[in-house]
Amino acid sequence: MAHSVILPRATFFYAFGNTSAEILTDGLPPEEGLHALSIGCGDPRNILYTVYADRFAGTRELDITCCDVEPAILARNILLLTLLADTGKDSDTAIWDIFYHFFISQSSLALLHQQCARLLAVSQSIRQWLDGPYGKYIRPRSAHTLLDMRAYWSKYAATSSFTAAQHEHMHRTMAEGISRMGDQHGSEGVETACRSAGPFWMEMMRSGLASDHFVHYWKHGVVGGALCAAATSVNPTFYYTALGCGFCLHYGLDPILGFHLAGIFAPIKGHLVNPSIADVGNYVKREFAVWCSAFRARLEMPSEFIIRPYVGDALPFCRALGGEKGQSVSVWDGRQIVLIDALAAEPGAMAPASFNVIETSNITDHIGLFNVLTVTIPLLRQSPSSILHTHSLLPASGKTANAFLERVGIDSTTLSLLIGLAPLSLISQFTTKASIDASNPMADEAVRQYSQPIAWKYPASGDHTAVYGGTAYCRHVMADPAQLPNVLFKLYSHVFAIDEMRKNSLTFSPAIVLHVQASFAAFLKLVKGRVTTDWSCVMQRLFDKIVADSDRSPMVRSNFFHDFALHAHLLDVFTYEYSFPAFKDPVPSRPALFTQWPTTPLVVHVVVSVPRMAFQILMDLPILVVGTPMLQCEFVVPNGCQNVFSTMQFTFGKLTVTGTADNAAATIDRDESGWQGRAPAILSVAAPAQLLAGDARMTSIRLCVRGNAPCARNLMPVLGPELVLYSAKLEGEGVAVVKNAPFVQDSDRLSSDLLSADSSSIPSQEPVLAVHTTPDTKKSAPTLLFAPGNEVASHLSIRVDFLSASSKAKLAQKTAAVEARQFSACAVTLLVRAADKFEDVVVFPFPIDARDARVRAARKSGYVEIIVRVASADPAVLHGGFNMNRMPVVMSRGHAYAWNLSILNLDKLPALELPQPRAKIEGWLKPLLSATFSDRQLKLQRASDKSDPFVNLKNSIAILTLFASGAGHDGEVWRAMSLTSKGRVGGYTLIFVNAIRLDLASHSVLLDVCLLPLTHKIMPEVRLVLQELHAIHGGVRHVITNDEERDAWKKMLPACVERCRTWTHEAGCAYAAGRIPLTLAPVESPICDCGRGKDIPDSEIVAQCKGITHLMTRAAIGLAYAVPYLEDGGVMMNKATQSLGRAFEGNSCGACGKEEGKLMACSRCKRMKYCSGTCQKKDWTIHKGLCAKIAAMEL
């Protein structure tokens, strides 16, 4: 393992999700199949919603591998999915109850028992399962997965024969658990469901439904609207978990969190004016029902649909997928991972070991971002559409920007260059997903948390010049061995900052240590595979820096140094001579422990049988005292030297040692009862042999609680100052030192002829070594250049060798000017201006800014070195990178798709019913539109500063949305609008709004439109329709743009079309030439003709434009939000809230806080007060964003 070992004394059960469902395919072009890996998968809501919401879910291949360390979660998931397959919609209510209610009716319980009996009948072996009724679409990735899930189905089924006394015990245990959760964590004021309401979070909060429903659920065990009186039976799927039986549902869970609650408050068809708790429950059950129907229908379709569950820890599972042998199921389960590669129905096919979508839920909060990146990046396919999703719930740190950057520890651009993957929002400098937390000015800053989803992609894959044969450009980079150690040391220091101690005081961190020494060693292995340098030199300098730094914190970092050195050695990163001296025979004095060994190994495994009583003291203490103790293994020698190791393996069972010396072998007869059994826990830890060179009779191995664990202070009076749980001598009873890790015997393993341990299915993931290579030139790998005096990669350089005689001759001409010009986001054009000009395209692996590109020409030697600046991550810098085209369309394997916009099924998104009272629309829409701007951008927008074309573009989208909704200054709902240039050009694109729709997964809104780029050729037809519109509606609403913004619109429109495309591009599509958009000319179309007249909805505006519908192309124009970790956002809104609080708390000025004198109320909201017109004018920029909402508040 590569994360802290936690004693699972108090583990919460996440039976279902706490965030609204997302679409797994929203980053894939329609023609591409889904091969997804979901780690920390939780419930299957994303699968169900994807099948429902993805227009192409019925035709595209869907292959989804789901991993969770809690077997009860996957047992419940498979129970749910097979229930859906075996029943019709009449059973949806009972299925809902089984999955979401912890108290259910007798009839629902009977259905549960019946389904478990079916599952048990077909799961006696992996072969039986794969050949059975569910094997076509549910295929476990290992035999142990089926075994573990089957154990829970058996427990669920066994409750059907419980006695009255047993049922009473279940009831009592559940009631006590629920009461305990309420006592420890409370149940009032829980507003988590507001996040799932998206843009209607304030309406959800003001209604009190979030808190009220939470209280109702935890009181009755059912959602609102369900029959409480009928729910008399304990749901056994909430009763059994890996820790045994009882009730440990996470205290913050509520079934409504996993659904899209915006529809409860949005003005859509069927919405209620004053929804109740029952309405909330019925709403989410209806959404669940349509997902269920879609899932059943998908099972009947011929295209492949496979769900592959896996029980175990995510990190070793990912390593096993990557081909690493010897991985264990989890830190408390030493069974070796043996993956099933072959498919039952298709013996020649193989299960995927690389993926185009990797979803990690919020697992980074539990095991650490670097751990997640280290194991998932090698599994991500090198495709422009491949995407890795991470999610974090981060505490506020003053600025939203700091939360993510503090977690990374180094410059995010530098990190991206080292690992070959970058946050999409970093390089695009916008996101399509609204941050409800960041836009919530009502949250208390002291307790505010930010939900921060990050999509990671290959950084150059959005540039068409960097896509070669459908593969993303992902070259190794080179780095100076003198500079790279500084970067890595800074990262090391940040990752282990929690280990720091002051010399004379012990400080306790409230957080769990997410990364251990093995984590950083594994990260170095990832970097080693992607950076070309003198690696031995880099590592020697890094280790020397760490050793020197240990002198400043001798109590901590030096104790863990051998742990780091060990894993660096085991992972073939580096062998540090101090930790691994060369043992040569004969030697004057051999380590006593190894005198009988032919040779002294560098690494040995120490195996200890830890009696169950060693843990009992923690089991007997109250949970609030014990908390979540982190464990570590310590080697202590008589002279007081102490070496600590954080990476260990535990297995419950009986230890047997056979043989002696180097032939000794340890075997563990595993007890499948785990924590519920009585067998000792067999501890295995690897260690450098030289640490055991002392007197084995005096050297101790200890199992301890880590000193900076959250519970350490509480446990010192019980365990002593060194927090020792168990201690034994190396030559004591129950301790063995062996050459290899113990072998775990698992007598209950399900036999199968489908098991494969050699991972032969793993495809090559070697980086593409060259793109756009010509017979004339050869490009070197790009070199990272660091800014003087710091660890930030500021520039990239590439050497271009001229190969052909003609190209060399042109370069050799002394009068030939050599220059590099920006060609695209990640490429430059190399120009040699000889008598006969020479051109070549040079591609970089990251967005660049070539304004000040330097070219060094070695004319005699025949090469050129190009040095360019890395594109700035500061959105205020308007040059270079994807500033050239913020929303590119990329051609991959002949298919076009929007690279950084989510793909949508417009017909599955709810449409607003308009018109509505203007104040009602403004109340939620204007704050949402304001949230698309950072504070910097908002100042530009409100000052009418047109210097930033992207701000202008976002402002025009906001204007279009306001006019289309009836929230514009005239209060009219406009369906026909024109993008219009100042001057002679005039209107250049007509936009016909079919509807404003809720983008549920993004917590946003978008315009469902038909586009009509105006050209001279079509104007005669268009002019007649415009005249008719003028007669009916008063014409077309014009949105004025300048020339720079016009170019931005023409670059964006192809992406707006592609993100909702339902048709296939024709063979002769104009995009095939690689130029997208087709043109920026004012009176020419930037989009191809393939979508003209296709999938045009029967909307009101389309019905009025029948004469030109054959010229229209459907598109989705959505909002582009500022990125919280790049620029401050919401600060102005927060200031408004603070001044609002001052005004409401007392009779004071909302701007300056002055209390004396006469105060005047704002004429609009009637609530905010000011001491003078000057104060009101000063505060208006801040206040006007909330004025309408304040007016609507009931205070």
mmCIF file of N, CA and C in Angstrom, residues 665-669 740-745:
data_model
loop_
_atom_site.group_PDB
_atom_site.id
_atom_site.type_symbol
_atom_site.label_atom_id
_atom_site.label_comp_id
_atom_site.label_asym_id
_atom_site.label_seq_id
_atom_site.Cartn_x
_atom_site.Cartn_y
_atom_site.Cartn_z
ATOM 1 N N ALA A 665 10.379 -19.816 4.742
ATOM 2 C CA ALA A 665 9.212 -19.286 4.026
ATOM 3 C C ALA A 665 8.057 -19.160 5.000
ATOM 4 N N ALA A 666 7.338 -18.065 4.892
ATOM 5 C CA ALA A 666 6.194 -17.805 5.767
ATOM 6 C C ALA A 666 4.907 -18.030 4.992
ATOM 7 N N THR A 667 3.990 -18.741 5.604
ATOM 8 C CA THR A 667 2.683 -19.006 5.000
ATOM 9 C C THR A 667 1.604 -18.597 5.988
ATOM 10 N N ILE A 668 0.563 -17.969 5.477
ATOM 11 C CA ILE A 668 -0.548 -17.539 6.319
ATOM 12 C C ILE A 668 -1.808 -18.281 5.873
ATOM 13 N N ASP A 669 -2.380 -18.999 6.810
ATOM 14 C CA ASP A 669 -3.670 -19.643 6.565
ATOM 15 C C ASP A 669 -4.738 -18.617 6.929
ATOM 16 N N ASN A 740 11.259 -13.571 1.242
ATOM 17 C CA ASN A 740 10.121 -13.165 0.419
ATOM 18 C C ASN A 740 8.903 -12.891 1.287
ATOM 19 N N ALA A 741 7.977 -12.143 0.746
ATOM 20 C CA ALA A 741 6.742 -11.839 1.469
ATOM 21 C C ALA A 741 5.973 -13.122 1.736
ATOM 22 N N PRO A 742 5.167 -13.162 2.790
ATOM 23 C CA PRO A 742 4.418 -14.387 3.116
ATOM 24 C C PRO A 742 3.439 -14.758 2.007
ATOM 25 N N PHE A 743 3.214 -16.051 1.888
ATOM 26 C CA PHE A 743 2.206 -16.551 0.955
ATOM 27 C C PHE A 743 0.906 -16.731 1.721
ATOM 28 N N VAL A 744 -0.177 -16.188 1.167
ATOM 29 C CA VAL A 744 -1.476 -16.263 1.841
ATOM 30 C C VAL A 744 -2.297 -17.372 1.203
ATOM 31 N N GLN A 745 -2.646 -18.356 2.019
ATOM 32 C CA GLN A 745 -3.517 -19.430 1.555
ATOM 33 C C GLN A 745 -4.965 -19.028 1.758
#
